[in-house]
XYZ file of C-alpha atoms in Angstrom:
691
model
C 27.040 -33.274 -15.061
C 25.833 -36.330 -12.651
C 25.944 -33.307 -9.768
C 23.205 -31.456 -11.001
C 21.004 -35.142 -11.305
C 19.330 -35.699 -8.345
C 19.573 -38.184 -5.609
C 16.578 -40.557 -6.839
C 17.824 -40.807 -10.752
C 21.069 -41.146 -9.648
C 20.397 -44.373 -7.749
C 18.097 -45.442 -10.893
C 21.112 -45.264 -13.325
C 22.967 -46.901 -11.031
C 20.600 -49.494 -11.163
C 20.196 -49.336 -14.391
C 23.867 -49.986 -14.950
C 23.804 -52.998 -12.662
C 21.474 -54.218 -14.774
C 23.397 -53.802 -17.777
C 26.421 -55.104 -16.316
C 24.659 -58.726 -14.904
C 22.815 -59.202 -18.394
C 26.764 -58.526 -20.077
C 28.158 -60.618 -17.953
C 25.233 -63.585 -18.273
C 25.707 -62.979 -22.326
C 29.390 -63.434 -21.635
C 29.609 -66.477 -20.002
C 27.094 -68.400 -22.186
C 29.144 -67.416 -25.291
C 31.977 -68.986 -23.422
C 30.435 -71.777 -22.704
C 28.585 -72.040 -25.905
C 32.267 -71.537 -27.612
C 33.854 -74.640 -25.232
C 31.456 -77.021 -26.471
C 31.209 -76.313 -30.167
C 28.125 -78.118 -30.779
C 25.502 -76.151 -33.054
C 22.744 -77.861 -31.382
C 23.478 -75.925 -28.311
C 22.646 -72.785 -29.731
C 18.863 -72.614 -29.245
C 19.169 -74.147 -25.979
C 22.052 -71.680 -24.847
C 19.812 -68.363 -26.140
C 16.940 -69.515 -24.675
C 18.627 -70.384 -21.379
C 19.918 -66.506 -22.208
C 16.931 -65.091 -22.499
C 15.094 -67.001 -19.438
C 17.817 -65.383 -17.613
C 18.121 -61.998 -18.548
C 14.098 -61.439 -17.999
C 14.703 -62.705 -14.495
C 17.738 -60.626 -13.757
C 16.362 -57.667 -15.176
C 12.628 -58.278 -13.059
C 15.032 -58.812 -10.003
C 16.775 -56.087 -10.635
C 13.697 -53.215 -11.370
C 12.306 -55.148 -7.837
C 14.774 -54.098 -5.810
C 15.281 -51.160 -7.375
C 11.676 -50.395 -6.346
C 11.494 -51.072 -3.002
C 14.887 -48.834 -2.896
C 13.070 -46.232 -4.558
C 10.153 -46.341 -2.187
C 12.169 -47.110 1.178
C 15.520 -45.188 0.524
C 16.055 -42.927 -1.802
C 12.285 -41.267 -1.864
C 12.195 -40.761 1.928
C 16.038 -39.289 1.700
C 14.720 -37.138 -0.321
C 11.498 -35.681 2.161
C 14.122 -36.035 4.760
C 16.478 -33.537 3.032
C 13.857 -31.264 1.968
C 12.245 -31.193 5.668
C 16.025 -30.337 6.863
C 16.224 -27.803 4.506
C 13.021 -25.824 5.175
C 13.532 -25.746 9.173
C 17.430 -24.363 7.988
C 16.505 -21.596 5.654
C 12.664 -21.546 5.936
C 12.446 -20.955 9.935
C 9.953 -24.035 10.375
C 9.524 -25.001 13.859
C 7.233 -28.056 14.450
C 9.077 -31.470 14.316
C 10.495 -33.229 11.253
C 8.325 -35.905 9.865
C 9.510 -39.446 10.037
C 7.086 -41.504 9.380
C 8.394 -42.783 5.974
C 11.735 -42.886 6.769
C 11.380 -45.844 9.095
C 14.087 -48.321 7.057
C 16.810 -45.837 7.358
C 17.980 -46.611 10.400
C 19.231 -44.166 12.801
C 19.372 -41.026 9.778
C 15.662 -40.229 10.235
C 16.251 -39.891 14.298
C 20.079 -38.203 13.779
C 18.154 -35.901 11.520
C 14.667 -35.005 13.673
C 17.311 -34.628 16.815
C 19.739 -31.987 14.525
C 16.717 -30.330 13.638
C 15.500 -30.108 17.341
C 18.488 -28.905 18.174
C 18.955 -26.574 15.350
C 14.885 -24.712 16.400
C 16.069 -24.662 20.104
C 19.161 -22.988 19.739
C 17.320 -20.523 17.180
C 14.682 -19.988 19.563
C 17.422 -19.107 22.772
C 19.008 -16.472 19.895
C 15.786 -15.241 19.112
C 15.048 -14.933 23.210
C 18.180 -13.254 23.435
C 18.142 -11.047 21.073
C 14.144 -10.150 21.620
C 14.970 -9.427 25.384
C 18.197 -6.858 24.486
C 15.613 -5.242 21.777
C 12.655 -5.113 23.613
C 13.621 -1.542 24.414
C 14.978 -0.274 21.565
C 11.408 -1.369 19.450
C 9.459 0.370 22.017
C 11.601 3.422 21.183
C 11.628 2.801 17.219
C 7.311 2.253 17.806
C 6.693 5.820 19.484
C 9.582 7.570 16.767
C 7.330 5.665 13.708
C 3.545 7.649 16.016
C 5.560 10.797 15.541
C 6.837 10.598 12.506
C 3.174 9.766 11.169
C 1.808 12.682 12.899
C 3.961 15.432 11.770
C 2.765 18.298 9.591
C 4.651 17.972 6.889
C 4.902 14.760 4.336
C 8.530 13.918 4.628
C 9.960 11.106 1.905
C 13.171 9.096 1.762
C 14.323 8.483 -1.644
C 17.103 6.604 -3.116
C 19.355 8.066 -5.707
C 17.106 6.836 -8.658
C 14.427 8.992 -6.919
C 12.243 5.289 -5.642
C 10.488 5.209 -2.395
C 12.347 3.967 0.737
C 10.051 5.916 3.556
C 7.032 7.395 3.341
C 4.604 8.977 6.686
C 1.252 8.596 6.700
C 0.951 12.046 5.538
C 3.070 11.742 2.895
C 0.437 8.762 1.561
C -2.431 11.420 1.787
C -0.716 14.085 0.184
C 0.427 11.210 -3.063
C -3.127 9.674 -2.955
C -4.736 11.438 -5.146
C -2.716 9.657 -8.265
C -4.411 7.018 -9.984
C -1.499 4.855 -9.008
C -1.549 3.758 -5.202
C 1.378 4.723 -3.133
C 4.259 2.368 -2.349
C 7.704 1.555 -1.609
C 10.013 0.425 -4.393
C 7.751 2.689 -6.839
C 9.174 5.444 -8.217
C 8.496 9.243 -7.075
C 7.601 10.650 -10.271
C 4.609 7.919 -10.247
C 2.968 10.413 -7.812
C 4.349 14.025 -8.340
C 5.584 16.321 -11.341
C 9.211 14.898 -12.549
C 10.700 18.409 -13.465
C 10.720 20.599 -10.214
C 12.481 17.304 -8.072
C 15.112 15.971 -10.794
C 15.929 19.967 -11.154
C 16.548 20.187 -6.759
C 18.183 17.121 -7.207
C 20.676 17.664 -9.286
C 21.686 21.521 -7.899
C 22.234 19.444 -4.568
C 24.424 16.864 -6.339
C 26.485 19.896 -7.775
C 26.632 21.660 -4.955
C 30.138 22.055 -3.017
C 27.476 21.406 0.948
C 26.908 18.248 1.965
C 24.612 19.540 4.507
C 22.749 22.412 1.780
C 18.963 22.738 1.095
C 17.011 22.913 -1.700
C 13.295 24.546 -1.756
C 11.252 24.202 -4.556
C 7.354 24.127 -6.004
C 6.243 20.911 -7.344
C 2.258 19.365 -8.344
C 0.586 16.349 -7.905
C 0.161 14.573 -11.227
C -3.812 15.230 -10.943
C -2.580 19.118 -10.541
C -4.699 18.983 -7.527
C -2.388 20.233 -5.159
C 0.168 22.630 -4.770
C 3.117 21.596 -2.612
C 6.274 23.319 -1.440
C 8.877 20.909 -0.390
C 12.436 20.713 0.603
C 15.186 18.600 -0.182
C 18.563 17.611 1.117
C 21.331 14.551 0.778
C 21.001 12.009 2.961
C 23.813 11.775 5.509
C 23.521 7.464 6.562
C 22.711 6.766 2.614
C 24.188 2.527 2.388
C 26.400 4.127 -0.019
C 23.863 5.456 -2.453
C 25.568 8.685 -2.916
C 22.482 9.970 -4.301
C 19.784 8.861 -1.479
C 18.026 11.787 -0.227
C 15.401 13.220 2.112
C 12.354 15.240 0.923
C 9.595 17.685 3.069
C 6.742 18.366 1.387
C 3.273 21.212 2.674
C 0.417 21.449 1.331
C 0.307 25.039 0.337
C -2.597 25.101 -2.310
C -5.162 27.217 0.269
C -2.291 29.520 0.682
C -1.536 30.388 -3.066
C -5.147 30.353 -3.437
C -5.303 32.888 -0.228
C -2.658 35.361 -2.040
C -4.276 34.960 -5.356
C -7.509 36.322 -3.955
C -5.734 39.303 -2.029
C -3.990 40.307 -5.519
C -7.199 40.088 -7.119
C -8.699 42.488 -4.581
C -5.998 44.857 -4.286
C -6.082 44.799 -8.383
C -10.428 45.442 -8.388
C -9.273 48.358 -5.746
C -7.043 50.525 -8.354
C -8.679 49.315 -10.715
C -12.666 50.702 -9.899
C -11.566 53.393 -7.120
C -8.601 55.190 -9.078
C -11.340 56.191 -12.318
C -13.576 56.822 -9.667
C -11.113 59.007 -7.353
C -10.220 60.920 -10.772
C -14.078 62.240 -11.540
C -14.858 63.483 -8.436
C -11.378 65.301 -8.913
C -12.227 66.538 -12.102
C -15.438 67.498 -11.149
C -14.218 69.209 -8.083
C -11.963 71.206 -10.342
C -14.511 72.632 -12.026
C -16.935 73.662 -9.698
C -14.173 75.803 -7.811
C -12.784 77.165 -10.563
C -15.564 78.383 -12.617
C -19.406 78.628 -12.426
C -21.474 75.667 -11.208
C -22.318 73.203 -13.197
C -25.163 70.899 -13.762
C -23.619 68.318 -12.922
C -23.727 66.921 -9.067
C -21.517 65.037 -7.307
C -22.922 63.530 -4.958
C -24.421 60.192 -7.389
C -20.288 59.555 -7.901
C -19.938 59.561 -4.252
C -22.294 57.207 -3.310
C -21.175 54.846 -6.507
C -17.492 55.241 -4.618
C -19.331 54.196 -1.257
C -21.141 51.670 -2.837
C -17.813 50.156 -4.009
C -16.368 51.015 -0.801
C -18.889 48.512 0.947
C -18.530 45.649 -1.265
C -14.607 45.649 -1.629
C -14.514 46.023 2.425
C -16.876 42.891 2.262
C -14.508 40.710 -0.021
C -11.541 42.245 1.935
C -13.604 40.551 5.467
C -13.978 37.196 3.381
C -9.745 37.459 2.658
C -9.125 38.814 5.899
C -8.908 34.818 7.525
C -6.873 34.189 5.253
C -3.628 34.575 7.266
C -5.389 33.083 10.050
C -3.738 29.956 11.115
C -6.614 27.491 10.592
C -7.163 23.562 9.661
C -10.459 21.534 8.892
C -12.060 20.440 11.739
C -14.471 17.662 12.361
C -17.821 20.005 13.770
C -18.315 16.739 15.939
C -15.319 17.374 17.467
C -15.287 20.993 17.856
C -18.349 20.551 20.006
C -16.616 17.567 22.200
C -14.000 20.563 22.841
C -16.374 23.110 23.003
C -18.127 20.845 25.966
C -15.513 19.839 27.752
C -14.369 24.080 28.067
C -18.007 24.347 29.353
C -17.727 21.801 31.808
C -14.795 23.510 33.090
C -16.898 26.621 34.095
C -19.471 24.079 35.647
C -22.002 24.078 32.542
C -23.054 21.034 30.622
C -23.895 21.192 26.722
C -25.791 19.086 24.586
C -24.335 18.269 20.879
C -26.179 18.284 17.547
C -23.500 18.217 14.794
C -23.554 16.923 11.063
C -20.951 14.930 9.570
C -18.767 18.138 7.943
C -15.865 19.569 8.411
C -15.443 23.545 9.116
C -11.605 24.961 8.244
C -11.231 27.754 11.144
C -9.021 28.213 14.612
C -10.826 25.676 16.489
C -8.973 26.937 19.441
C -10.005 30.559 19.479
C -13.710 29.677 18.360
C -14.052 26.940 20.974
C -13.264 29.975 23.622
C -14.941 32.492 22.267
C -18.141 30.206 22.461
C -17.063 28.935 25.762
C -16.641 33.204 26.477
C -19.774 34.136 25.665
C -21.815 31.147 27.271
C -20.415 32.458 30.572
C -21.629 35.747 30.171
C -25.171 34.301 29.177
C -25.052 32.523 32.350
C -23.843 35.378 34.023
C -27.238 37.100 32.720
C -29.942 34.804 32.485
C -28.285 31.693 34.808
C -28.518 29.189 32.009
C -26.729 26.433 32.852
C -27.976 23.917 30.327
C -26.564 24.668 27.044
C -26.938 22.634 23.232
C -25.018 23.344 20.116
C -26.395 22.666 16.891
C -24.246 22.911 13.590
C -25.533 22.377 10.046
C -24.129 22.329 6.849
C -26.026 24.858 4.612
C -24.154 25.980 1.106
C -20.793 26.250 1.489
C -21.144 27.261 5.314
C -22.111 25.562 8.692
C -24.462 27.236 10.800
C -23.860 27.573 14.576
C -26.369 27.828 17.139
C -25.730 27.865 20.655
C -29.243 27.752 22.539
C -30.442 27.881 26.209
C -33.549 27.358 28.293
C -34.188 30.909 30.034
C -34.029 34.656 29.503
C -32.834 36.006 26.386
C -30.337 38.851 26.005
C -29.878 42.214 23.713
C -27.470 42.285 20.987
C -26.504 45.277 22.555
C -25.278 43.599 25.699
C -23.561 41.051 23.322
C -21.951 43.250 21.138
C -20.404 44.745 24.453
C -19.061 41.142 25.545
C -17.062 40.748 21.963
C -14.652 43.911 22.852
C -13.627 41.606 25.948
C -10.581 39.989 25.725
C -10.889 36.363 25.703
C -7.686 34.644 27.019
C -4.474 36.209 28.097
C -2.615 38.179 25.124
C -5.656 40.452 24.959
C -7.121 38.550 21.919
C -10.629 39.693 21.966
C -14.272 38.616 20.622
C -14.294 40.646 17.612
C -10.785 40.133 16.572
C -11.415 36.283 16.404
C -14.475 37.289 14.616
C -12.771 39.477 12.262
C -10.220 37.000 11.558
C -12.771 34.431 10.513
C -14.909 37.038 8.713
C -17.750 36.047 11.114
C -20.349 38.074 13.535
C -22.448 37.191 15.950
C -25.980 37.645 16.414
C -28.768 37.205 19.098
C -31.910 35.274 17.588
C -33.676 32.280 18.800
C -33.189 28.367 17.687
C -36.579 26.942 17.726
C -38.297 28.387 20.937
C -34.960 29.127 22.478
C -33.006 32.271 22.724
C -29.637 31.613 20.509
C -26.073 33.377 19.688
C -25.689 32.239 15.671
C -22.721 32.589 13.380
C -21.628 31.131 10.594
C -18.323 29.074 9.497
C -17.227 28.588 6.281
C -15.760 27.236 4.018
C -17.051 23.919 5.041
C -16.383 20.092 3.184
C -17.770 17.061 3.728
C -16.133 14.348 5.758
C -14.606 11.133 3.907
C -13.577 7.741 5.372
C -10.233 7.493 5.809
C -8.089 4.345 6.135
C -7.341 3.272 9.513
C -3.369 3.556 8.919
C -3.643 6.118 6.736
C -1.758 8.432 9.232
C -1.278 6.832 12.182
C 1.987 4.807 10.607
C 5.116 5.207 8.908
C 6.257 2.932 6.073
C 10.200 2.282 5.271
C 12.831 -0.395 4.527
C 16.031 1.305 4.449
C 17.734 -1.818 2.606
C 16.519 -0.235 -0.059
C 19.315 2.388 0.072
C 22.227 -0.039 -0.432
C 19.893 -2.661 -2.459
C 22.060 -3.067 -6.457
C 20.076 -2.658 -9.409
C 20.326 -4.652 -12.440
C 19.595 -4.090 -15.750
C 19.186 -7.923 -16.756
C 15.944 -8.907 -14.623
C 17.552 -12.318 -15.370
C 20.843 -11.426 -13.142
C 18.544 -9.838 -10.078
C 18.867 -11.353 -6.566
C 15.747 -13.072 -5.887
C 15.567 -9.499 -2.701
C 16.717 -7.233 -5.455
C 12.909 -7.880 -7.302
C 9.800 -6.403 -6.038
C 7.011 -9.275 -6.005
C 3.418 -8.658 -6.396
C 1.390 -12.037 -5.354
C -2.354 -11.595 -5.963
C -5.367 -14.307 -6.229
C -8.569 -14.012 -7.630
C -12.190 -15.667 -6.169
C -14.651 -16.246 -9.504
C -18.045 -17.266 -10.057
C -16.794 -20.393 -11.340
C -13.658 -22.219 -13.132
C -14.008 -21.793 -16.645
C -13.571 -18.607 -17.864
C -13.713 -19.149 -21.707
C -17.425 -19.780 -20.672
C -17.719 -16.547 -19.012
C -17.215 -17.219 -15.514
C -15.826 -14.256 -14.280
C -13.756 -12.511 -11.123
C -15.622 -11.151 -7.870
C -12.849 -10.283 -5.864
C -9.330 -9.787 -6.858
C -6.806 -8.895 -4.068
C -2.507 -8.920 -3.663
C 0.232 -8.081 -1.126
C 3.531 -6.709 -2.091
C 6.779 -8.697 -0.995
C 10.052 -6.123 -0.989
C 13.640 -6.806 -0.685
C 12.592 -9.987 0.555
C 9.740 -8.790 3.443
C 5.744 -8.212 2.728
C 4.867 -4.870 3.454
C 1.944 -5.315 5.759
C 0.240 -1.969 4.869
C 0.746 -2.031 0.894
C -2.567 -4.047 0.343
C -5.215 -4.551 -2.489
C -8.683 -6.070 -2.338
C -11.457 -5.353 -4.228
C -15.062 -6.456 -4.294
C -16.084 -6.673 -8.661
C -19.081 -6.758 -10.321
C -18.476 -9.611 -12.518
C -21.907 -8.402 -14.732
C -23.605 -11.573 -13.774
C -25.263 -13.665 -11.349
C -22.903 -15.513 -8.842
C -24.112 -19.028 -8.541
C -24.477 -20.646 -5.131
C -21.833 -22.604 -5.099
C -19.346 -20.639 -5.802
C -20.839 -18.345 -3.226
C -20.594 -21.117 -0.697
C -16.840 -21.361 -1.358
C -15.611 -17.871 -1.294
C -18.671 -16.456 0.376
C -18.946 -13.588 -2.302
C -22.587 -13.284 -3.341
C -24.483 -10.714 -5.834
C -25.576 -8.131 -2.994
C -22.180 -6.954 -1.475
C -20.753 -6.695 -5.112
C -24.102 -4.346 -6.682
C -22.213 -1.449 -6.388
C -18.732 -2.866 -6.752
C -16.342 -1.578 -9.665
C -16.748 -3.483 -12.834
C -14.271 -6.107 -13.898
C -12.899 -3.833 -16.482
C -12.009 -0.872 -13.839
C -10.570 -3.679 -11.278
C -7.822 -4.922 -14.001
C -7.122 -1.372 -14.543
C -6.476 -1.097 -10.931
C -4.342 -3.681 -10.491
C -2.222 -3.154 -13.305
C -1.496 0.428 -11.820
C -0.842 -1.805 -7.959
C 1.573 -4.593 -10.093
C 3.478 -2.142 -12.353
C 7.053 -2.944 -11.943
C 6.526 -6.225 -9.920
C 7.527 -9.641 -10.589
C 3.771 -11.609 -10.205
C 3.343 -14.351 -8.085
C 0.115 -16.978 -7.501
C -0.604 -20.536 -6.757
C -1.780 -21.907 -9.485
C -0.852 -18.969 -11.333
C -2.501 -19.785 -15.334
C -5.710 -20.194 -13.468
C -5.741 -16.592 -12.228
C -4.097 -14.846 -15.059
C -6.289 -16.025 -17.967
C -9.103 -13.837 -16.124
C -6.480 -10.866 -16.564
C -5.108 -11.984 -20.074
C -8.796 -12.268 -21.613
C -9.110 -7.907 -20.674
C -6.267 -6.953 -21.932
C -7.739 -5.385 -25.370
C -10.502 -4.290 -23.783
C -8.353 -1.954 -21.290
C -6.048 -1.011 -23.404
C -2.820 -2.562 -21.329
C -1.206 -5.893 -21.163
C -0.056 -8.332 -18.777
C 3.982 -8.169 -19.736
C 5.600 -9.048 -15.990
C 7.587 -11.889 -15.518
C 5.796 -14.322 -13.390
C 6.074 -17.398 -10.754
C 4.473 -19.977 -10.105
C 4.112 -21.228 -6.111
C 3.388 -25.216 -7.682
C 6.428 -25.104 -9.449
C 8.577 -23.227 -6.951
C 7.307 -25.912 -4.364
C 8.602 -28.545 -6.626
C 11.732 -27.241 -7.390
C 12.048 -27.274 -3.442
C 10.693 -29.891 -2.685
C 10.481 -32.515 -5.501
C 8.109 -32.912 -7.612
C 6.451 -35.715 -5.873
C 5.377 -34.181 -3.372
C 2.013 -32.971 -2.818
C 2.318 -28.902 -3.715
C -1.653 -27.787 -2.900
C -1.524 -24.584 -1.255
C -2.999 -26.159 2.093
C -0.070 -28.775 2.084
C 2.725 -25.987 1.429
C 1.342 -24.009 4.981
C 1.552 -26.956 6.496
C 4.993 -28.101 5.549
C 5.929 -24.613 6.170
C 4.429 -24.186 9.521
C 1.919 -20.899 7.489
C -0.952 -20.697 9.617
C -3.879 -19.997 7.618
C -7.070 -18.931 9.510
C -10.425 -20.742 8.778
C -12.464 -17.956 8.286
C -9.803 -16.481 5.683
C -9.263 -19.467 3.501
C -11.165 -19.166 0.138
C -11.188 -15.402 0.210
C -8.537 -13.540 -2.269
C -6.673 -11.700 0.706
C -6.613 -14.110 2.923
C -4.771 -17.000 0.419
C -3.029 -13.834 -1.381
C -1.328 -13.065 2.086
C -0.888 -17.573 2.338
C 1.157 -18.021 -0.887
C 2.443 -14.750 0.145
C 4.293 -16.354 3.033
C 4.427 -19.514 1.721
C 6.662 -18.197 -1.204
C 8.861 -16.042 0.970
C 10.136 -19.303 2.738
C 10.270 -20.820 -0.431
C 12.829 -18.515 -1.922
C 15.419 -18.934 1.105
C 15.188 -22.782 0.179
C 15.893 -22.193 -3.114
C 18.423 -19.906 -1.880
C 19.964 -22.620 0.197
C 20.288 -24.415 -3.115
C 22.116 -22.255 -4.663
C 19.521 -20.824 -6.857
C 20.062 -17.127 -5.574
C 19.396 -15.394 -9.179
C 15.848 -14.710 -10.825
C 17.245 -16.137 -13.994
C 18.414 -19.508 -12.407
C 14.974 -19.724 -10.499
C 13.216 -19.634 -14.031
C 15.419 -22.131 -15.515
C 14.511 -24.576 -12.651
C 11.002 -24.284 -12.571
C 10.595 -24.872 -16.300
C 11.917 -28.545 -15.865
C 8.799 -29.138 -13.622
C 6.135 -27.659 -16.204
C 4.278 -30.928 -16.461
C 2.796 -30.195 -13.010
C 1.917 -26.703 -14.404
C 2.186 -23.851 -17.282
C 5.438 -21.892 -16.931
C 3.786 -17.982 -17.971
C 7.068 -16.804 -18.619
C 7.165 -18.281 -22.527
C 3.568 -16.382 -23.009
C 5.647 -13.046 -21.731
C 8.388 -13.756 -24.698
C 5.364 -14.389 -27.138
C 3.599 -11.375 -26.482
C 6.855 -9.081 -26.671
């Protein structure tokens, strides 16, 4: 029982026992003296003396206890917490000894021990860094290669949770309502049936190297994906872990569909016309001439063939290797092509992407420009690409003499590069033609490319990084969250900025940000950061603190939509915040409006800090960051994302300190933090009542 009581509480009990013993000894002595005299007249004197002596003894012991607690017990607790922070939370700065001046050599010895530990750890880290620098460089190169491979690559556990995904996978899965994150279920992003069926077939296969192919859909149904799945050989003990590659075949399937419809229309429309011609020819050859004339039928057939040929030309490019290309990049490639020929090019291109084989189109235009140069001596060209309807109009113009359509037609039959591919072959593959015309008052070659699509901004890290944590393959799964080890849980650490401090009086969120901690590490690429329109003016006093103004949130999402998006981001995770009741109150108020409940387990870093350092310490975010060596940039302080990142880094160090104290399971931590509810209310009681 006494083992679970803190040092200061034990010392207090010691002094209480000492006071009780002293008072008891005084009482026994006075009782013995009184009975030895045996005079009733002395009773009052003995009692008064006993009471006075008792109070003096209690006062003296209380004063001594206060001095001992202030100068010995409390500094010992601080030194112990500081040493634990340096042992488990990787805190490097010097151990503070100002409050421990009455502990003799203990503080100096503890400081020397911590310094030696830091030096040893630093030397070891330096040695490891030297040995692993080459491996780290190779790892970065492999990550870059994996990030840019054309298929989406996913590694999943046997429970279908994400362990690895590359940039292409993030693009493919980004159409889902849920952000792509580690340890999330892959069925949040892809249709469940085909994947479960493929996985089941692999698990039943006797061949460990078997590969199963399948077709699946994204949940929104916008993408049709061709997948290949095989079991992961190096699976960390998870025999059901698998690697899956996905390729977007939406365009291919649509192309095959258009061709099938075209061929169906050929048979549907041509066969009756041919049958009618056959019947009429038989009538005219086998008997007297009829009044009917087959020429209208032939003309109708010719018109049908023209229409079908036009449709075929539009489908011809479906089997040609093509990809969306930024029109500006197409112009840059053509400029490099012409510079190699000693020619110059000015570019004026809209921000659109055209679906084409960029290499072939650039080679074609470069070949034509070289022929124009040979005919007219033009050395300066201009490329204009503009979006018109569903196509992009291309005009390559020059100053000087014009050319004829006949000359252009002659150039189209020439091979563009080795292999015999001619200009006309490239044009037919793109369902295209070249015409001689004018761009303004300059002679030009005109053409069109289709289809086009508007360019959309893409996150800087969307396709250049891979995200993974292979330790997830060997992480244990717990049926009860209270039994789970702290690193076996996923955390979403969040912070809000608001119009004020009184949600019950109408204050609202203006910014909400969050980061994810998976397997004990913060995933730097999985970030939620959203400006929110509060539906009311933001006071200047609030803007002065967090920097969010009315102009910044004018076009931002509503509070309700922000709450919905954050709920999706935090799904299945433990919520972590600093002074969580304040932030959660803004979310709880919107639950009925959005039809969602925040039933997540919640940890408050104020209570976790009290468990790690003791209730008497200061538990503000700034104090914790200073104590644990977490650096917060001044520009990031009091921004939702900056504070969320700082809180996450603080929480990771506090979590390691709790593990050093033997608190390694979530239920143990929850029981411990509840003993400090006088500092901040524990919100997990709210979840119990809600459920």
